[in-house]
PDB file of N, CA and C and ligand atoms in Angstrom:
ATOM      1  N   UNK R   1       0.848  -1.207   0.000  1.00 86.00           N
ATOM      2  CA  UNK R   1       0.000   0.000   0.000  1.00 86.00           C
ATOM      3  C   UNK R   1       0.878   1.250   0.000  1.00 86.00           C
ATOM      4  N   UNK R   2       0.490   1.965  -0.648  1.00 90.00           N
ATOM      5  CA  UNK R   2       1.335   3.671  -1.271  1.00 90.00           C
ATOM      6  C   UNK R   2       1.151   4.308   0.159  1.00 90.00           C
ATOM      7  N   UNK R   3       2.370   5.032   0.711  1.00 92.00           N
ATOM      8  CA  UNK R   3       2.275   6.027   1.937  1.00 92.00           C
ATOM      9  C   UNK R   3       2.185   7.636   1.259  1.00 92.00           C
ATOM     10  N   UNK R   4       0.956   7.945   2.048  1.00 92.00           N
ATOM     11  CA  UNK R   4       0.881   9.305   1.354  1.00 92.00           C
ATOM     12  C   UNK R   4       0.846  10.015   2.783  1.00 92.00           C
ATOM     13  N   UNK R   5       1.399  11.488   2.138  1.00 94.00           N
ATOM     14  CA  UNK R   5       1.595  12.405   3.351  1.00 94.00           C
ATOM     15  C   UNK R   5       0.108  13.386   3.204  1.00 94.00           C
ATOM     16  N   UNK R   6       0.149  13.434   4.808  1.00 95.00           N
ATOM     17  CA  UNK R   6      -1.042  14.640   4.861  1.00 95.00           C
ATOM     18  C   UNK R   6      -0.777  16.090   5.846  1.00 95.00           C
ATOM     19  N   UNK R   7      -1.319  16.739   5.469  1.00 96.00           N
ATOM     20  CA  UNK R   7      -1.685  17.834   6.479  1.00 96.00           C
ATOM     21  C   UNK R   7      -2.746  18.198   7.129  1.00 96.00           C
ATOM     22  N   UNK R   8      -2.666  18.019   8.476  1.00 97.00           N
ATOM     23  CA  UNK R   8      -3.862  18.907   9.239  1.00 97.00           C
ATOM     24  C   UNK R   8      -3.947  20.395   9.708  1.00 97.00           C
ATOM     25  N   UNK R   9      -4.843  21.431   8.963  1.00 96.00           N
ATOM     26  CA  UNK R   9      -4.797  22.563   8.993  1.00 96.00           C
ATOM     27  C   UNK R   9      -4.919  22.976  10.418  1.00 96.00           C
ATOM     28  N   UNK R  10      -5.766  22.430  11.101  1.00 97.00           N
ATOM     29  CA  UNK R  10      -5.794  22.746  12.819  1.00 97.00           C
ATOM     30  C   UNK R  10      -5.010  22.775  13.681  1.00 97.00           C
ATOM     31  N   UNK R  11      -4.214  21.762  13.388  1.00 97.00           N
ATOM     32  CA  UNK R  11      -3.082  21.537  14.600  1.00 97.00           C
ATOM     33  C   UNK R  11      -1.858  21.892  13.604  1.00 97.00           C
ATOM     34  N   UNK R  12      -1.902  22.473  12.576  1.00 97.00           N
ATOM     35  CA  UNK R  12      -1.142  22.785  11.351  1.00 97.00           C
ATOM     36  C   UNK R  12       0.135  20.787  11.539  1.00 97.00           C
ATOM     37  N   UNK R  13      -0.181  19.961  11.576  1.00 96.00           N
ATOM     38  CA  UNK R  13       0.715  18.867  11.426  1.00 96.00           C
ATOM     39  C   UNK R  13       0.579  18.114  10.735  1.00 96.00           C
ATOM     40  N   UNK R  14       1.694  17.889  10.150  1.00 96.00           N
ATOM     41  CA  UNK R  14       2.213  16.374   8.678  1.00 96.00           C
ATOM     42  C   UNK R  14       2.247  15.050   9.578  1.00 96.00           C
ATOM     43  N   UNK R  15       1.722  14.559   8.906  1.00 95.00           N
ATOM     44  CA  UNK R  15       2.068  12.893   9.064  1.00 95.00           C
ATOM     45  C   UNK R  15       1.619  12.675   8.005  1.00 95.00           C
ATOM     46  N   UNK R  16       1.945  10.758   8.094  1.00 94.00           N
ATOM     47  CA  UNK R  16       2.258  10.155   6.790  1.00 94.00           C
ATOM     48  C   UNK R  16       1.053   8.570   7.368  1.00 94.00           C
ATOM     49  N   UNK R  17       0.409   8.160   6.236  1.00 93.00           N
ATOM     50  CA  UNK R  17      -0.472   7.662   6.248  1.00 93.00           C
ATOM     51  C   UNK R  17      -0.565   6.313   5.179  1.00 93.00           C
ATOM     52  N   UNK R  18      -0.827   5.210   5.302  1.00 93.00           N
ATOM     53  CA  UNK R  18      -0.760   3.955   4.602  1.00 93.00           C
ATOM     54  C   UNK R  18      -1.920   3.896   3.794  1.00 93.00           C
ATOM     55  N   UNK R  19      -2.445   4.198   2.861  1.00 92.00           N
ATOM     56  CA  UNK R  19      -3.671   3.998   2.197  1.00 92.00           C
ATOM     57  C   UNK R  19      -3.862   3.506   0.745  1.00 92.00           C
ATOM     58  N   UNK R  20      -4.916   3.084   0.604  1.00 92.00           N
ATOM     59  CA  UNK R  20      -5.165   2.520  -0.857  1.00 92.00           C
ATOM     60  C   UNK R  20      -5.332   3.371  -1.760  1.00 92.00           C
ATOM     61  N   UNK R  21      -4.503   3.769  -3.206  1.00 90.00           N
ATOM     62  CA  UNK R  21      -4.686   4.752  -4.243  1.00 90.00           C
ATOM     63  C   UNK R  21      -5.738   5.262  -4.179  1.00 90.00           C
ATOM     64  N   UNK R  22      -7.097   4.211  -4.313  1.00 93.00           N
ATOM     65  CA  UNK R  22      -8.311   5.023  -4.293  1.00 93.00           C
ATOM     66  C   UNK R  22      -8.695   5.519  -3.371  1.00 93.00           C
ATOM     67  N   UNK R  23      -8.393   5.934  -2.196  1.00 93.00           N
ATOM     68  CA  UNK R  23      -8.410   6.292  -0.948  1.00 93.00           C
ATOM     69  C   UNK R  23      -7.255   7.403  -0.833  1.00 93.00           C
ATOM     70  N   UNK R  24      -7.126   7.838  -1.871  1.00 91.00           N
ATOM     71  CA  UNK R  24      -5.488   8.645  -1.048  1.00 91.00           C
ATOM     72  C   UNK R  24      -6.151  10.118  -0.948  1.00 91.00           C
ATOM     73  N   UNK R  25      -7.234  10.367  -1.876  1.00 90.00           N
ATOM     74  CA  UNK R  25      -7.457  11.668  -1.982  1.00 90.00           C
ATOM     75  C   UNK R  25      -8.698  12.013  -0.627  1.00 90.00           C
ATOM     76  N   UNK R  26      -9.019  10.972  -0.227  1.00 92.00           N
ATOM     77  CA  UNK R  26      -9.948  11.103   0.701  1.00 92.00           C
ATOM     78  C   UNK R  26      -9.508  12.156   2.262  1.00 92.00           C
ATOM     79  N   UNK R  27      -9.939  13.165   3.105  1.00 93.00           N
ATOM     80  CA  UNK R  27      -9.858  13.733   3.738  1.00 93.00           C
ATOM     81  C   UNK R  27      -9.703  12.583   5.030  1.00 93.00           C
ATOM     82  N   UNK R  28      -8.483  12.717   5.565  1.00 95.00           N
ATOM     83  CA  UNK R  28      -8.541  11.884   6.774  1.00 95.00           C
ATOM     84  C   UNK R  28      -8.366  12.481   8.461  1.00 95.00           C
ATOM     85  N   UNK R  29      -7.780  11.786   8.851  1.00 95.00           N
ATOM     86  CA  UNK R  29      -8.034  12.385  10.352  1.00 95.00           C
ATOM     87  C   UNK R  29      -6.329  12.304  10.911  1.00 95.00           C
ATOM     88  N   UNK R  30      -6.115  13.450  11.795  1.00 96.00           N
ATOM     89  CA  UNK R  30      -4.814  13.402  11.911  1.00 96.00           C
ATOM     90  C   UNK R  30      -4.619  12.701  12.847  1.00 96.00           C
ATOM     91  N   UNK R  31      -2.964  12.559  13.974  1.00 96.00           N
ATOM     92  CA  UNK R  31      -2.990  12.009  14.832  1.00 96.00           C
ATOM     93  C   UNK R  31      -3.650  12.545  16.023  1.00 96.00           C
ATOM     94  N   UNK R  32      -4.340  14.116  15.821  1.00 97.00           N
ATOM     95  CA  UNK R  32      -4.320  14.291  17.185  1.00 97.00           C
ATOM     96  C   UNK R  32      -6.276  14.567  17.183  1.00 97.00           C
ATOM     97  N   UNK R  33      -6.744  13.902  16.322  1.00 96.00           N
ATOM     98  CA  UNK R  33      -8.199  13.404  16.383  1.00 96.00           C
ATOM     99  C   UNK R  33      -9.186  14.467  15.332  1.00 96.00           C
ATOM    100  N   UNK R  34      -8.061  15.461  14.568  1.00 97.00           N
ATOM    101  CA  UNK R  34      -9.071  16.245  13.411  1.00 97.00           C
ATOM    102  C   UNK R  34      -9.174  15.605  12.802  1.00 97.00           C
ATOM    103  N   UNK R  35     -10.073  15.892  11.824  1.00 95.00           N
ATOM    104  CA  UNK R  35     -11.186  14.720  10.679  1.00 95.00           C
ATOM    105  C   UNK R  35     -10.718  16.474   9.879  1.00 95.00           C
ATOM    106  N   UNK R  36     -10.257  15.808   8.772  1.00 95.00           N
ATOM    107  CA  UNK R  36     -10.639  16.685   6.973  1.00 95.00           C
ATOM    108  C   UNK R  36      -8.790  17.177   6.976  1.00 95.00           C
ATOM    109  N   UNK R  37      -7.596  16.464   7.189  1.00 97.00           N
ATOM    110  CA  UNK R  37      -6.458  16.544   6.894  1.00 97.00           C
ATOM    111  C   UNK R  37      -6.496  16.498   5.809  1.00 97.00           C
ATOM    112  N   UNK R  38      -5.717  17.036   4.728  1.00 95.00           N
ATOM    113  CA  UNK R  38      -5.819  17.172   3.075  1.00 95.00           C
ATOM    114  C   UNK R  38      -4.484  16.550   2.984  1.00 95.00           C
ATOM    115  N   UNK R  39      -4.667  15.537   1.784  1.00 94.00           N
ATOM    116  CA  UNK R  39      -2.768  14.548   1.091  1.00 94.00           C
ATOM    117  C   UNK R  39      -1.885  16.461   0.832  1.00 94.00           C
ATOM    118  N   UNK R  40      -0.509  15.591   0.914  1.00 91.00           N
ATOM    119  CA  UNK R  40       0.126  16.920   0.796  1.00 91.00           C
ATOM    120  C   UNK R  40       0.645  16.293  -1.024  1.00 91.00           C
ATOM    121  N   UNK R  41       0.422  17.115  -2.414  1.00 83.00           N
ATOM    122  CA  UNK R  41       0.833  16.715  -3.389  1.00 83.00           C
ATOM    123  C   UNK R  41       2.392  16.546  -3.108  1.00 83.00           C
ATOM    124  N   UNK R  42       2.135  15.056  -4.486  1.00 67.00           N
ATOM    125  CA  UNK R  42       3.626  14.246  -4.040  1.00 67.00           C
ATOM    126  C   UNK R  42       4.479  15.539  -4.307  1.00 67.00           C
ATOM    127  N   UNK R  43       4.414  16.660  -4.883  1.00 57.00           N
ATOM    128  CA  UNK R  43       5.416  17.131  -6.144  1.00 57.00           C
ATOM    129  C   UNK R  43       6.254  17.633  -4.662  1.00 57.00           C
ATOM    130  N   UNK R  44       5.657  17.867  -3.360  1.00 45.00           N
ATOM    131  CA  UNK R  44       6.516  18.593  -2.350  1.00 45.00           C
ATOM    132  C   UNK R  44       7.195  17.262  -1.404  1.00 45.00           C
ATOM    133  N   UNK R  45       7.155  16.251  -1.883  1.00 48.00           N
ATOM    134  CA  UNK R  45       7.511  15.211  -1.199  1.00 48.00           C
ATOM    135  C   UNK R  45       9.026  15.531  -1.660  1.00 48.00           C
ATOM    136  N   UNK R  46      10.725  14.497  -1.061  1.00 51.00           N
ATOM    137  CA  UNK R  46      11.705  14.863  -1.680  1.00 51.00           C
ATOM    138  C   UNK R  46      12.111  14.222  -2.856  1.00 51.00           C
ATOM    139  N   UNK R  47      11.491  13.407  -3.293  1.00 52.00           N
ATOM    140  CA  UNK R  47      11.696  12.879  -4.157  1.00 52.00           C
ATOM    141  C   UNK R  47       9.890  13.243  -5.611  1.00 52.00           C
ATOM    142  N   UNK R  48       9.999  13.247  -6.782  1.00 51.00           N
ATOM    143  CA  UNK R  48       9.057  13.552  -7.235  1.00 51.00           C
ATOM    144  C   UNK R  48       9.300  12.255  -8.406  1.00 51.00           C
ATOM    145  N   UNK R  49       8.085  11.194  -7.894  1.00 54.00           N
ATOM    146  CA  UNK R  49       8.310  10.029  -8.681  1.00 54.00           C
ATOM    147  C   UNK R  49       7.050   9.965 -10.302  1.00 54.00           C
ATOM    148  N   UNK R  50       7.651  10.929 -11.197  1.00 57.00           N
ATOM    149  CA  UNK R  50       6.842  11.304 -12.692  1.00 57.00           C
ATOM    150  C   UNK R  50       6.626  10.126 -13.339  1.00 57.00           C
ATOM    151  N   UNK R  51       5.647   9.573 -13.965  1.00 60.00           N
ATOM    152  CA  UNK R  51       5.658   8.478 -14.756  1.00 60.00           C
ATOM    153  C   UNK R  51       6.598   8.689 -15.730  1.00 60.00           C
ATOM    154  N   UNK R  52       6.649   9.517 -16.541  1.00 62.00           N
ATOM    155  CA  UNK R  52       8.106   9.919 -17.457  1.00 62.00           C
ATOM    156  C   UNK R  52       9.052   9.976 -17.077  1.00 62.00           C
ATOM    157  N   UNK R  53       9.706   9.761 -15.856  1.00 59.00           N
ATOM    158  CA  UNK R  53      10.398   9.695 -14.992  1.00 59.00           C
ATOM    159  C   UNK R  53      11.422  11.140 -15.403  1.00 59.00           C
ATOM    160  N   UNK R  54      10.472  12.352 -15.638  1.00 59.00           N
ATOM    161  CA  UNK R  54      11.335  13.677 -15.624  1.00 59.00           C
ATOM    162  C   UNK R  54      11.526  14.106 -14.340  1.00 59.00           C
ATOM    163  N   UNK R  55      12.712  14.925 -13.923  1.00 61.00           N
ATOM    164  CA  UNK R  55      12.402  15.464 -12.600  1.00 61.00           C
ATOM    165  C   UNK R  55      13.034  16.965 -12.917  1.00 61.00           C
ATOM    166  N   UNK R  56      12.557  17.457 -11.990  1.00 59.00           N
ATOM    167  CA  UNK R  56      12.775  19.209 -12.205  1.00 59.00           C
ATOM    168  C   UNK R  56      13.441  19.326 -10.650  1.00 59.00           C
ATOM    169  N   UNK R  57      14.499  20.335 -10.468  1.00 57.00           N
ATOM    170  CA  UNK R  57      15.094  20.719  -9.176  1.00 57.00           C
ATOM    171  C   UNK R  57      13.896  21.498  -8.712  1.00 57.00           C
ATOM    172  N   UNK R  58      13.352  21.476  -7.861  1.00 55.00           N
ATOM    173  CA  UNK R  58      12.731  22.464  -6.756  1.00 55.00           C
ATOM    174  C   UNK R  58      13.252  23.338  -6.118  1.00 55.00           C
ATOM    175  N   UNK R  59      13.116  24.430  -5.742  1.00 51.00           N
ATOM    176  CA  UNK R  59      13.787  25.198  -4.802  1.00 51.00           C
ATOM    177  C   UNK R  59      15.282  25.412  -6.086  1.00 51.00           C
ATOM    178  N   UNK R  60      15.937  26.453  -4.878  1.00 47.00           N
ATOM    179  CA  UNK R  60      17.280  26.714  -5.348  1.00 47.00           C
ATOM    180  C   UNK R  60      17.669  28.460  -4.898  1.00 47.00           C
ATOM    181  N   UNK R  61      18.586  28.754  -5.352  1.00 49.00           N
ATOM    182  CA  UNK R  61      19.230  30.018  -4.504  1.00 49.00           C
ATOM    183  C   UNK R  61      18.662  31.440  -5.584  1.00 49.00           C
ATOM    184  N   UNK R  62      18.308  31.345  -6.687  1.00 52.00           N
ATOM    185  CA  UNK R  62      17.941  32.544  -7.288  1.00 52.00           C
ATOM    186  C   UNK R  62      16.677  32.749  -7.215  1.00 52.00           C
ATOM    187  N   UNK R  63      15.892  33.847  -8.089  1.00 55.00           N
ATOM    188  CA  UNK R  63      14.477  34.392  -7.815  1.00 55.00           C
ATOM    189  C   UNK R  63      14.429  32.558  -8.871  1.00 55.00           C
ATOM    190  N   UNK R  64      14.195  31.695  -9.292  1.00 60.00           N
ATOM    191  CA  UNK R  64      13.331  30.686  -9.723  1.00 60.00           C
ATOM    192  C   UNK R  64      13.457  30.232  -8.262  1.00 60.00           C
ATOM    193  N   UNK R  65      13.649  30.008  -7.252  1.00 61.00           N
ATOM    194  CA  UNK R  65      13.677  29.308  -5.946  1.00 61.00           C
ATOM    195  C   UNK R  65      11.719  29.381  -5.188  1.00 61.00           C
ATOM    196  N   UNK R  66      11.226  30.713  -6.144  1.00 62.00           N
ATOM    197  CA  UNK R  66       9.470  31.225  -5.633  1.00 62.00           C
ATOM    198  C   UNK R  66       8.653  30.588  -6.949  1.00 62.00           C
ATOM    199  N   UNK R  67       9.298  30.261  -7.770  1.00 67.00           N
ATOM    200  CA  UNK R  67       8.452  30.077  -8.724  1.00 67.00           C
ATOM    201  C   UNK R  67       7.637  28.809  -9.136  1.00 67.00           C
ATOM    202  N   UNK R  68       6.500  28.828  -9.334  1.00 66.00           N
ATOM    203  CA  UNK R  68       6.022  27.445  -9.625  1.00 66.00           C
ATOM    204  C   UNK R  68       5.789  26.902 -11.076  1.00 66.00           C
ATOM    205  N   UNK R  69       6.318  27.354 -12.088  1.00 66.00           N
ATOM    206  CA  UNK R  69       6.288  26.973 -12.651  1.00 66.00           C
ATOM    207  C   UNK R  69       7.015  25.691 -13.207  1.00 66.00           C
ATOM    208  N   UNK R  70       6.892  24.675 -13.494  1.00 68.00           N
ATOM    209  CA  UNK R  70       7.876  23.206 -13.932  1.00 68.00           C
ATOM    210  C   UNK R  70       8.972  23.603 -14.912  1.00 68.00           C
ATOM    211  N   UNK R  71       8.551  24.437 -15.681  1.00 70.00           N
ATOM    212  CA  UNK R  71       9.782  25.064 -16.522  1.00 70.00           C
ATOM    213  C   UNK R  71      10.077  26.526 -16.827  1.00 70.00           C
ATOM    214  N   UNK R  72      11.248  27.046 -17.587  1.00 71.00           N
ATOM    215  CA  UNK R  72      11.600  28.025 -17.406  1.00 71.00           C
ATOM    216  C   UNK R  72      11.288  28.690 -18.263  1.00 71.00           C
ATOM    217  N   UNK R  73      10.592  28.263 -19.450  1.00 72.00           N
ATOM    218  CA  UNK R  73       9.687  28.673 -20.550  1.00 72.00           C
ATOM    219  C   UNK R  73       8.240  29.257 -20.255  1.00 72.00           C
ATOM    220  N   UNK R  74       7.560  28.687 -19.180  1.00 71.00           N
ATOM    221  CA  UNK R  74       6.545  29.450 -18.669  1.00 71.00           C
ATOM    222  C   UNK R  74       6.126  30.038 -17.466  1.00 71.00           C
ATOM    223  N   UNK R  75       7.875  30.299 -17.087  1.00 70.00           N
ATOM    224  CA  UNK R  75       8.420  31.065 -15.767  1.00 70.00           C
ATOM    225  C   UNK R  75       7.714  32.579 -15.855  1.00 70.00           C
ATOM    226  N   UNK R  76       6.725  33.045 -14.946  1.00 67.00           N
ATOM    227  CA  UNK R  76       6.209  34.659 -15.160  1.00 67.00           C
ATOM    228  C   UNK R  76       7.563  35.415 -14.631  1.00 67.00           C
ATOM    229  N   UNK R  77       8.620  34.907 -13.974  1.00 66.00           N
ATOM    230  CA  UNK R  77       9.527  35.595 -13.739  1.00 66.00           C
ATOM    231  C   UNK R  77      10.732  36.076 -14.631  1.00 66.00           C
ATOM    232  N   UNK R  78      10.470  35.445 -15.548  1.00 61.00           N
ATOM    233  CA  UNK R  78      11.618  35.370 -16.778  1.00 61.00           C
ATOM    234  C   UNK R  78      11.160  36.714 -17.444  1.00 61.00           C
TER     235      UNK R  78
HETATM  236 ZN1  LIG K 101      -4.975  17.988  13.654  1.00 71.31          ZN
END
């Protein structure tokens, strides 16, 4: 079974959770008893596992370090 990470907005805390794909998007309950924790998307996990198996650096030391764009072609900062 796939471990997906979540966040609970209340107690603002991550944990990580064992669930079935079809179940991953479902709102769960954290450890400390909130109900409606949201999955945190893999793309902020440290590793970003793409079926194309592309990967893009995240983060980094210049102004692209804020940017969300996947590439630098449809960077609004460029
Ligand atoms: Zn909580």
């Amino acid at each position: 079974m796939p471990l997906y990470e979540y966040y609970c907005s209340q107690c603002e805390t991550k944990f990580e959770l064992l669930r079935s794909m079809s179940r991953s998007d479902d709102p769960a309950a954290c450890p400390n008893g909130h109900n409606g924790a949201q999955r945190v998307p893999s793309v902020f996990s440290a590793v970003s596992k793409g079926a194309g198996g592309e990967t893009a650096p995240i983060g980094g030391d210049s102004a692209c370090s804020t940017c969300t764009s996947s590439s630098c072609s449809t960077c609004p900062l460029a």
